[in-house]
Coordinates of N, CA and C in Angstrom, one line a residue:
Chain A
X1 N 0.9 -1.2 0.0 CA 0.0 0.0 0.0 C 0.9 1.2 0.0
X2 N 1.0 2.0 -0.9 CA 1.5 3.4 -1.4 C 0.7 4.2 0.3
X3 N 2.3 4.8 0.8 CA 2.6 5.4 1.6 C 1.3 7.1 1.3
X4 N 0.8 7.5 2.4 CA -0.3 8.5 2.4 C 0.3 9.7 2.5
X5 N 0.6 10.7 2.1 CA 1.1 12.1 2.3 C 0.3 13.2 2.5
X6 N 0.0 13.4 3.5 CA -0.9 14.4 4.2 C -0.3 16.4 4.3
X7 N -0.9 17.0 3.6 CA -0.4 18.3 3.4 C -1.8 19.1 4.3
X8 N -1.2 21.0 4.8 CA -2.4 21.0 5.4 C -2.1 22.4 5.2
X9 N -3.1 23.4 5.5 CA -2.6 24.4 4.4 C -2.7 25.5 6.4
X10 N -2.4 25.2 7.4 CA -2.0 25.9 8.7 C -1.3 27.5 8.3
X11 N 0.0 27.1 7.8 CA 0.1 28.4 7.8 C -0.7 29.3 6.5
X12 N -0.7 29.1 5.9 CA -1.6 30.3 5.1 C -2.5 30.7 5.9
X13 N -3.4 29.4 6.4 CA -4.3 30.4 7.3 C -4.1 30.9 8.5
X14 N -2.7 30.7 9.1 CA -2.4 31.8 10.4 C -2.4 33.1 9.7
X15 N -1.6 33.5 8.1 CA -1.3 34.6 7.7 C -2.6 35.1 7.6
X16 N -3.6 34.2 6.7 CA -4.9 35.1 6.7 C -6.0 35.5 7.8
X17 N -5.6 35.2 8.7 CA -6.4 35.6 10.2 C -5.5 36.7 11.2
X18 N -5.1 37.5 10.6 CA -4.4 39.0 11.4 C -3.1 37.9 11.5
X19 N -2.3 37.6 10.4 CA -1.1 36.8 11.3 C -0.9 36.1 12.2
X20 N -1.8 35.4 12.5 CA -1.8 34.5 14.0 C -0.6 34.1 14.2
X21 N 0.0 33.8 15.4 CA 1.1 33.4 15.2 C 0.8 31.9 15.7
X22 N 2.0 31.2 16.3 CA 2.0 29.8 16.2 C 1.4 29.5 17.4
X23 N 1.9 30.3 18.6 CA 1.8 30.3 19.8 C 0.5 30.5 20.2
X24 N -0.6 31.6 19.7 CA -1.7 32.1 18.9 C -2.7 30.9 19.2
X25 N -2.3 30.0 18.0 CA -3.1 29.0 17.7 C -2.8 27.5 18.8
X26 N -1.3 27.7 19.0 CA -1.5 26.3 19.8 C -2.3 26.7 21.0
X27 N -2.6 27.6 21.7 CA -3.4 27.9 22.9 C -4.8 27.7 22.4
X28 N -4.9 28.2 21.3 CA -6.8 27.9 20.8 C -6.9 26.5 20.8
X29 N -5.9 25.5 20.6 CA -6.0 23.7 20.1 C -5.6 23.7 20.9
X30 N -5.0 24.0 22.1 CA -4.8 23.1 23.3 C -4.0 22.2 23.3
X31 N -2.7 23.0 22.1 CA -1.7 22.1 22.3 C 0.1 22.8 22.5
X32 N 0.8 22.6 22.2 CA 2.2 23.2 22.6 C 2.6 23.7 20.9
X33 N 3.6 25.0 21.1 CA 3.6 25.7 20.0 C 4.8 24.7 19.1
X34 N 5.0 23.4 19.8 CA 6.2 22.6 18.7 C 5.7 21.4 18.3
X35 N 4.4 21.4 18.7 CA 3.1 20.1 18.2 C 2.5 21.3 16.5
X36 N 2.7 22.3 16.9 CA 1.8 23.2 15.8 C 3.2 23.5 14.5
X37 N 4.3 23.0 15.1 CA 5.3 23.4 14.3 C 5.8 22.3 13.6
X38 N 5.9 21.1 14.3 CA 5.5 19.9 13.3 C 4.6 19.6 12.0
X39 N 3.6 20.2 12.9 CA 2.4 20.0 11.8 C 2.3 20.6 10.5
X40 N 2.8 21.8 10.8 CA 2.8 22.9 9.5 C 4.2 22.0 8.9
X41 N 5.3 21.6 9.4 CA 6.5 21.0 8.3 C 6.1 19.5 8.1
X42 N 5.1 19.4 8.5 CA 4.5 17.8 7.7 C 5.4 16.5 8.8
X43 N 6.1 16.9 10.0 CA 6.8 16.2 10.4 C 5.6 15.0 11.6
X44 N 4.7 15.6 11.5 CA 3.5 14.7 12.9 C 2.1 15.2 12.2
X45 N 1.7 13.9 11.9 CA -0.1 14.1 11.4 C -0.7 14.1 13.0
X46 N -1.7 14.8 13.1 CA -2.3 15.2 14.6 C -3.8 14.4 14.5
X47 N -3.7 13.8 16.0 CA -5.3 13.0 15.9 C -6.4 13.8 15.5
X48 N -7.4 13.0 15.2 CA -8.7 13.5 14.7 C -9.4 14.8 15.9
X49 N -9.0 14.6 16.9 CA -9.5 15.6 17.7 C -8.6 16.6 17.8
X50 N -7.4 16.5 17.3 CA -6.1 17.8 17.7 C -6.6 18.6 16.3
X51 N -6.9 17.6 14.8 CA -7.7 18.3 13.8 C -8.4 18.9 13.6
X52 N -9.4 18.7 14.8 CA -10.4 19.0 14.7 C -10.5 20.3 15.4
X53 N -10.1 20.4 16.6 CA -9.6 21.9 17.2 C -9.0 22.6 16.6
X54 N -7.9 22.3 15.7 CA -7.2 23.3 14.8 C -8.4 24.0 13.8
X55 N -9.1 23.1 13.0 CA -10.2 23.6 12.3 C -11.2 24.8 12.8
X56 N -11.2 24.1 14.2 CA -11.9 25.6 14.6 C -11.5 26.6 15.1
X57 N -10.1 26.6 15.5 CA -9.4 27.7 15.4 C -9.8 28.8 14.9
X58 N -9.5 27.7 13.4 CA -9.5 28.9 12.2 C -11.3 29.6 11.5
X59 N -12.3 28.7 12.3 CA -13.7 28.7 12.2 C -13.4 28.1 10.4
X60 N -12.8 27.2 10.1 CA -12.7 26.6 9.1 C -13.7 25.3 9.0
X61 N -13.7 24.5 8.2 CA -14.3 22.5 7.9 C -12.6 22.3 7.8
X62 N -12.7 20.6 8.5 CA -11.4 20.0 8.7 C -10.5 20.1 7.4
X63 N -11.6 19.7 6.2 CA -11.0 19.5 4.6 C -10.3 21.0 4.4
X64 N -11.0 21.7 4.9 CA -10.2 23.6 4.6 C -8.3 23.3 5.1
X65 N -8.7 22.5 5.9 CA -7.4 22.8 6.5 C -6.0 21.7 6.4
X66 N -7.0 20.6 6.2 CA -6.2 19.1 6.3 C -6.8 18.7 4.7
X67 N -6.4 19.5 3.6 CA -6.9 18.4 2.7 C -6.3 16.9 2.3
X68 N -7.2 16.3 1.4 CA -6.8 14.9 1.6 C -6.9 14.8 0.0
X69 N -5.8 14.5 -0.7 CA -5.6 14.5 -2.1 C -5.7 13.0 -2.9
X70 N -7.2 13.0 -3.3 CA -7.2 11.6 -3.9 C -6.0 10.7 -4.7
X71 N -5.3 11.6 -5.4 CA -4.1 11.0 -6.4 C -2.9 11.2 -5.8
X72 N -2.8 11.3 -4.4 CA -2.1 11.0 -3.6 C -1.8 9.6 -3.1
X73 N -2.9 8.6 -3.6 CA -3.2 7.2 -3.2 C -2.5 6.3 -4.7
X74 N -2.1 5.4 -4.7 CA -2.1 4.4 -5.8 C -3.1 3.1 -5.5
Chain B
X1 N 11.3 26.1 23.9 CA 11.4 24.7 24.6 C 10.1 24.5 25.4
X2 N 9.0 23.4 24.9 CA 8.1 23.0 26.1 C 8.2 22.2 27.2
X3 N 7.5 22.3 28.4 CA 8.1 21.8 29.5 C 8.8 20.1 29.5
X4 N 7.6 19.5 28.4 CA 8.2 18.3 27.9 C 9.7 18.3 27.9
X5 N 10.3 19.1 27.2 CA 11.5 18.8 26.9 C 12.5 19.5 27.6
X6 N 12.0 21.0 28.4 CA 13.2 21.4 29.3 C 13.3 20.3 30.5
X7 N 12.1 19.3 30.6 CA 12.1 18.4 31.9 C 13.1 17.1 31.5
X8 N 13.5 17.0 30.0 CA 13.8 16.1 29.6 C 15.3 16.6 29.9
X9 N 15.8 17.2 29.0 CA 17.4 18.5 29.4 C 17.7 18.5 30.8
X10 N 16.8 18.4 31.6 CA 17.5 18.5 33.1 C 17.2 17.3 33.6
X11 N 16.7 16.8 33.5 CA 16.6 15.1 33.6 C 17.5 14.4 33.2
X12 N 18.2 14.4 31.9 CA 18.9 13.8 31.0 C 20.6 14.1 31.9
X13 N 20.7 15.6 32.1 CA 21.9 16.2 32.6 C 21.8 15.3 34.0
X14 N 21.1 15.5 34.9 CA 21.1 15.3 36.5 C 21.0 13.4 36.5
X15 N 20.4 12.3 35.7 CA 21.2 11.3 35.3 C 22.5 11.0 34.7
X16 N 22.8 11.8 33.7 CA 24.2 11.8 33.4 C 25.6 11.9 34.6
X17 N 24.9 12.8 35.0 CA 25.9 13.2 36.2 C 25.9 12.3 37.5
X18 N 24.7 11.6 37.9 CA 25.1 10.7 38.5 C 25.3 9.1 38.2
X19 N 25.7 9.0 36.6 CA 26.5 8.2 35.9 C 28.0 8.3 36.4
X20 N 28.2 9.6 36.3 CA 29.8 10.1 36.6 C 29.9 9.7 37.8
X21 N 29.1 9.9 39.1 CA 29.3 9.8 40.3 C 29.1 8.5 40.6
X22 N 28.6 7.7 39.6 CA 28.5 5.9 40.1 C 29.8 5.5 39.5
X23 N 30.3 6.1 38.6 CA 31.7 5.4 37.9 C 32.6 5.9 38.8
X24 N 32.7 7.4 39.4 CA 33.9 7.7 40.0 C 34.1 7.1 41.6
X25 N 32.3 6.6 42.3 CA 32.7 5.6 43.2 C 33.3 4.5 43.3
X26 N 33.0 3.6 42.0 CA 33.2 2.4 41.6 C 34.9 2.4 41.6
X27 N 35.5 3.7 40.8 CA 37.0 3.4 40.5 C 37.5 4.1 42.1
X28 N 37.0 4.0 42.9 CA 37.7 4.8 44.1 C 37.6 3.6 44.7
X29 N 36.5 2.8 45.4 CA 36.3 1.8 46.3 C 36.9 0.8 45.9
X30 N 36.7 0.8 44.7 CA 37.1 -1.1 43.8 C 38.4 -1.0 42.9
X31 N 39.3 -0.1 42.9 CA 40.0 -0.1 42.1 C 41.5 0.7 42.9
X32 N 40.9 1.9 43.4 CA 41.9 2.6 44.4 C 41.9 1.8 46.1
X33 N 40.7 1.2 45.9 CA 40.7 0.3 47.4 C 40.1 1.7 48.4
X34 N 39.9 2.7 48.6 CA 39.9 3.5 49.5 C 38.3 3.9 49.7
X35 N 38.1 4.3 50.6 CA 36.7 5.2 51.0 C 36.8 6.5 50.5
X36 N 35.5 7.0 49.4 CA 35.4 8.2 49.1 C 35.5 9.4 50.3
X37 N 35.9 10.7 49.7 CA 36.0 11.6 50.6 C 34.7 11.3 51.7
X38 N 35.3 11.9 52.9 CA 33.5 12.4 53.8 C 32.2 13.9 53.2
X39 N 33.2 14.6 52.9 CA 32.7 15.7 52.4 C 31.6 15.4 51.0
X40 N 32.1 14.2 50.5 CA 31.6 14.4 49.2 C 29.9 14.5 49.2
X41 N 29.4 13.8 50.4 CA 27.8 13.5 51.3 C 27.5 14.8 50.6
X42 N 27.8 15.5 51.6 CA 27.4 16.8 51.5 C 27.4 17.7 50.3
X43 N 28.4 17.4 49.4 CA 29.0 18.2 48.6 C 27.6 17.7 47.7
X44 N 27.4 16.3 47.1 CA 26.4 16.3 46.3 C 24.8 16.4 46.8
X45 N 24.5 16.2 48.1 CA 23.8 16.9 48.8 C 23.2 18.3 48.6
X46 N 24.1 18.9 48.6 CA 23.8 20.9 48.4 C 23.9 20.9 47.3
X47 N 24.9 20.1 46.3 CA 24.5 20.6 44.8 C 23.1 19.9 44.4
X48 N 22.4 18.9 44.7 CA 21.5 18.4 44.2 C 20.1 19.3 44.9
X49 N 20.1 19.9 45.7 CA 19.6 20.7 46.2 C 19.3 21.9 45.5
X50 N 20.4 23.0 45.5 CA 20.3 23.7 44.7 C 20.2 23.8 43.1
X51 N 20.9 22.5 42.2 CA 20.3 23.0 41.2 C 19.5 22.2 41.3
X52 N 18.8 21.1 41.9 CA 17.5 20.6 41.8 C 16.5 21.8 41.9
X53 N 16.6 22.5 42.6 CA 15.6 23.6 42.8 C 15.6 24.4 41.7
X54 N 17.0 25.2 41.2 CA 16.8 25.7 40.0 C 15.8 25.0 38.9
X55 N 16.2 23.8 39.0 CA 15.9 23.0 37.8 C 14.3 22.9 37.6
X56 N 13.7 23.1 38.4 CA 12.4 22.9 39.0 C 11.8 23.6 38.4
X57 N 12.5 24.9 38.8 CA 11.9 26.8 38.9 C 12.1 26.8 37.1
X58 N 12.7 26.0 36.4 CA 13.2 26.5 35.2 C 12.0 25.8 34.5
X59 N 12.2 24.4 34.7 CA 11.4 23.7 33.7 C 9.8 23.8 33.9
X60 N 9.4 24.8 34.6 CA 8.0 25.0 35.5 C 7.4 26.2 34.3
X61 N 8.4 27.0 34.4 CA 8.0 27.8 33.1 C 7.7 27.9 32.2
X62 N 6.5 28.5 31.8 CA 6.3 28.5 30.6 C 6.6 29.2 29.4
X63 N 6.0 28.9 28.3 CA 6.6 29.9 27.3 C 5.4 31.1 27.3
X64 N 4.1 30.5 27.4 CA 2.9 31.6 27.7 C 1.9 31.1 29.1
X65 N 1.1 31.8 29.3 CA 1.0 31.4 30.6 C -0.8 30.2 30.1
X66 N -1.4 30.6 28.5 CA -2.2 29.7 28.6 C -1.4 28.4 27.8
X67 N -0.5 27.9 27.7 CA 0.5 27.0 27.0 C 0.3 26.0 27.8
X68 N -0.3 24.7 26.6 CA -0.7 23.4 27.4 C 0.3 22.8 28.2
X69 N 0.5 22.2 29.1 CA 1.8 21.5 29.6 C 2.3 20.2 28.8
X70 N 1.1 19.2 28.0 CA 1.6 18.3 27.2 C 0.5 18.2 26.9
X71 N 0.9 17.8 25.3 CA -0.7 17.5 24.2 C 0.0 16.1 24.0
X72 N -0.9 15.5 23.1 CA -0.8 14.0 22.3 C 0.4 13.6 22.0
X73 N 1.2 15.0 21.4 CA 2.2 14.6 20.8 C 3.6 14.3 22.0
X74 N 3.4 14.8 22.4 CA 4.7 14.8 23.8 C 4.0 13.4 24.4
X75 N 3.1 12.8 24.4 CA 2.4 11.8 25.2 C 3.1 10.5 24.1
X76 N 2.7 10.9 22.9 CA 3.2 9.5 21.7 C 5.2 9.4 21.5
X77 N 5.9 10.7 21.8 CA 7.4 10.4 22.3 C 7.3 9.9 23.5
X78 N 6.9 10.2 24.6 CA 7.2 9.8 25.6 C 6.7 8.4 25.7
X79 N 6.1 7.8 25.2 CA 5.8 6.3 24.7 C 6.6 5.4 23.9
X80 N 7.0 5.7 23.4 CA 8.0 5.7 22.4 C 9.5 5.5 23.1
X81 N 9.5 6.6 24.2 CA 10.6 6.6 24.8 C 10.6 5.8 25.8
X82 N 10.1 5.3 26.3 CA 9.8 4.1 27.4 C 10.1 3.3 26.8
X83 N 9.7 2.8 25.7 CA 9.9 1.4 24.9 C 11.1 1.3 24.7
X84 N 11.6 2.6 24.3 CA 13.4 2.5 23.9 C 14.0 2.3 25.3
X85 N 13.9 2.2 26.3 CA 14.3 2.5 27.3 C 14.0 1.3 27.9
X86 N 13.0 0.6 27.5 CA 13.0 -1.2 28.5 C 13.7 -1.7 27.9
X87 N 13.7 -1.3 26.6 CA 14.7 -2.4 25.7 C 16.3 -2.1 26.0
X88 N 16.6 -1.0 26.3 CA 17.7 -0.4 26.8 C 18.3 -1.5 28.5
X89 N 17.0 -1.6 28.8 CA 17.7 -1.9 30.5 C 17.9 -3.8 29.8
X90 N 17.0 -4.3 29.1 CA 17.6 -5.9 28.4 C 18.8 -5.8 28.2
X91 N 19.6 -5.1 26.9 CA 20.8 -4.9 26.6 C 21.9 -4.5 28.3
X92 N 21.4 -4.1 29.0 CA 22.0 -3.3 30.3 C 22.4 -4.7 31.4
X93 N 21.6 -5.1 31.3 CA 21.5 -6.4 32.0 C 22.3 -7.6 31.7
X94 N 22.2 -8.0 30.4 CA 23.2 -8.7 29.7 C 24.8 -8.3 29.9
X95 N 24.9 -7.0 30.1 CA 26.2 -6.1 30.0 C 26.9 -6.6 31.6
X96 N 25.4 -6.5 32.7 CA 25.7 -6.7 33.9 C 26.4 -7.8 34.2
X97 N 25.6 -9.3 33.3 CA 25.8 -10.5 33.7 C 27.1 -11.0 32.9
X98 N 27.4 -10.2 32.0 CA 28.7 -10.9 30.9 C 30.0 -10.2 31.1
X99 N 30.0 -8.3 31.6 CA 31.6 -8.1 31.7 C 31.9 -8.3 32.9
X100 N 31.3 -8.9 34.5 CA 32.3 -8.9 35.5 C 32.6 -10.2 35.1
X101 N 32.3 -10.8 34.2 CA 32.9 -12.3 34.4 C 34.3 -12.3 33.4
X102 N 34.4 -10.9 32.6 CA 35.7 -11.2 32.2 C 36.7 -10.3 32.6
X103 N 35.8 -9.6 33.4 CA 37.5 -8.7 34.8 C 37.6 -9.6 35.7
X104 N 36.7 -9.8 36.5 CA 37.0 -11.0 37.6 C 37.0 -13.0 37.4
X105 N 36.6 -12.8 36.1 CA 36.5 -14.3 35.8 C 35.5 -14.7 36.5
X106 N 35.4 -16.2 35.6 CA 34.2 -16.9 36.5 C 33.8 -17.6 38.1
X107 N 34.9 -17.7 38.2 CA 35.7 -17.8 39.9 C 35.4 -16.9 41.0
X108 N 35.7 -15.8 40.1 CA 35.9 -14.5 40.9 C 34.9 -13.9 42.0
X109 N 35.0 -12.8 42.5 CA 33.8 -12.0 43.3 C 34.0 -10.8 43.2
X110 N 32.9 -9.7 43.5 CA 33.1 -8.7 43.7 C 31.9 -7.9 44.9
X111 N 32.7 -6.9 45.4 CA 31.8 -6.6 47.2 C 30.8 -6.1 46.8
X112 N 29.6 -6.7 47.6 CA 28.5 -6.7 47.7 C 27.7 -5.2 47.5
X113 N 28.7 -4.2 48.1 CA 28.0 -3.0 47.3 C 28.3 -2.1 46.1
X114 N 29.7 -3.1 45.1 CA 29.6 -2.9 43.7 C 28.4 -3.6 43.3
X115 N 28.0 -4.5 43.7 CA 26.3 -4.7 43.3 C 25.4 -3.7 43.1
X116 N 25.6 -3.0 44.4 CA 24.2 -2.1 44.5 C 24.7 -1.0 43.5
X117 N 25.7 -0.7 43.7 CA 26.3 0.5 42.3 C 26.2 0.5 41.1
X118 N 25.9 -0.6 40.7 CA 26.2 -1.3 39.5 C 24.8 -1.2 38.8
X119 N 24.0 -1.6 40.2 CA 22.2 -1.2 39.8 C 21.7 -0.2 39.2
X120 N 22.5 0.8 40.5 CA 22.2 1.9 40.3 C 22.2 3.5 39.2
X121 N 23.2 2.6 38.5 CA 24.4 3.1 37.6 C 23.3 2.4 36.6
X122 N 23.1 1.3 36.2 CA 21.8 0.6 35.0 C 20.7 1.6 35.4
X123 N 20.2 1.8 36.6 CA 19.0 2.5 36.4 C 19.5 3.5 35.8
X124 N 20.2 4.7 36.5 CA 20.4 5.7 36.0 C 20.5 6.1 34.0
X125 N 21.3 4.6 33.8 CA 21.8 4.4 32.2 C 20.2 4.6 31.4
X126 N 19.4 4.0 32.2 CA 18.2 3.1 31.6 C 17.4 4.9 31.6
X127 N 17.3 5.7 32.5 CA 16.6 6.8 32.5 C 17.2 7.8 31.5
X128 N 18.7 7.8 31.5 CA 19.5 8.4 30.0 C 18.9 8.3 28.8
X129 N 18.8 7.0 28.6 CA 18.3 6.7 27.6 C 17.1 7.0 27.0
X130 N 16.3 7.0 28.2 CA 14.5 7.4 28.1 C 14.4 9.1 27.6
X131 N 15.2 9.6 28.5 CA 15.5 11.3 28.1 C 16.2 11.7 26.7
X132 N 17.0 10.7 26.6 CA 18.0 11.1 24.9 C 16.9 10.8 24.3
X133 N 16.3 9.7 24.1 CA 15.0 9.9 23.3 C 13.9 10.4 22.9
X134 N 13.6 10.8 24.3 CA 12.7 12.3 24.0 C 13.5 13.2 23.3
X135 N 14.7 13.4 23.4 CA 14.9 14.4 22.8 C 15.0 14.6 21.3
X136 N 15.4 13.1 21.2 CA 16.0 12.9 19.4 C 14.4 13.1 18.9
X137 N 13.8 12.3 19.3 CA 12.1 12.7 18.6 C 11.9 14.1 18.4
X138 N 12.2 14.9 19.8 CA 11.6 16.1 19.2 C 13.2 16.9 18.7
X139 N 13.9 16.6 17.6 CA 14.7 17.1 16.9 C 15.7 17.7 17.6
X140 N 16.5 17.3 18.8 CA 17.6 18.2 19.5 C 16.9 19.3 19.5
X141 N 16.8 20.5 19.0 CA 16.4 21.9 19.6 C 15.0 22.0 18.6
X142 N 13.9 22.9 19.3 CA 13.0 22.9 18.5 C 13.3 24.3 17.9
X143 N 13.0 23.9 16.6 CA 13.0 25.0 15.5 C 11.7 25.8 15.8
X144 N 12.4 27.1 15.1 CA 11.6 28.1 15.1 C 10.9 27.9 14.2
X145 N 9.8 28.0 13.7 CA 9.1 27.7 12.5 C 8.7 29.0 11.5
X146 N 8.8 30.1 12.7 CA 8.2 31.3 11.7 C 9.0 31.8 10.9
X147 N 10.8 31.4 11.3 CA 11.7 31.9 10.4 C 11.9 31.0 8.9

């Protein structure tokens, strides 16, 4: 099974919300600003519920933020 | 640095160092034959005191004051690092049972409280290990991301 590559589009939307910064957002998700810094370099995919707080962070849908790219699959 | 990991840094240091202080008993009692200084009680006494306390006051702080103390992800290294760390004390163990037999041979003996040093020195190894691993997971120093 062809390995899954998960991209997420975090920082653009810190930029498009007054600049949020990282620190910003990990306090709205309820998580530490080097869980939020992973995430944006693709280095730790975050559970469904860390996703899920991030999404609303941004008052985004999970897909806004975590897209999932069909032809990313084989 | 989140507390995760300044706890890990002074964790990692304050086992290291009493690595040093289990080897430098070991080569003083069992090797120079003599009793360590008297002073030394004390000496690591007040230092473990003091920068224990520093160490406290440091790793307590935060970076903001609403800054979680540990999310998922510090929870899935530190899991991770346990595991590296049982498997660590196997290998530790093996080490225990196979090199006194080739300084002292199979014949041999050694005083009953290079035993307990010896333990103590594995545990210590065994907690090294658990901390170097947190750290490697979270990349030696955490990057800045916004640069």
């Amino acid at each position: 099974m062809a390995k899954i590559e998960f991209t997420n589009n975090i920082r653009r939307l810190r930029f498009d919300n007054n600049q949020m910064s990282q620190q910003d957002l990990a306090e709205k998700a309820a998580c530490t600003r080097q869980t939020i810094i992973a995430i944006e370099q693709g280095k730790y995919n975050p559970s469904l519920a860390l996703a899920f707080k991030i999404a609303r962070a941004f008052g985004k849908s999970i897909e806004e933020v975590f897209p999932y790219n069909e032809d990313s699959t084989e | 640095m989140n507390k995760t990991q300044k706890g890990a840094w002074f964790s990692l240091a304050g086992a290291l160092l009493f690595i040093i202080l289990c080897i430098y008993l070991s080569v003083d009692m069992f090797i120079r034959q003599r009793l360590p200084n008297k002073n030394l009680v004390w000496v690591v006494a007040i230092f473990c005191v003091l920068v224990g306390g520093a160490g406290l006051i440091w790793t307590q702080r935060k970076q903001s004051p609403k800054e979680a103390d540990s999310d998922e992800r510090d929870k899935s290294i530190e899991k991770k690092a346990v595991l590296i760390s049982f498997i660590s004390v196997w290998v530790l163990l093996a080490a225990e049972t196979l090199i006194p037999r080739f300084i002292v041979g199979l014949d041999g003996s050694i005083p009953v409280w290079m035993l307990a040093i010896i333990n103590v020195a594995i545990f210590y190894v065994a907690m090294a290990v658990f901390y170097a691993a947190v750290l490697i997971q979270y990349g030696w120093r955490s990057r800045n991301g916004e640069n």
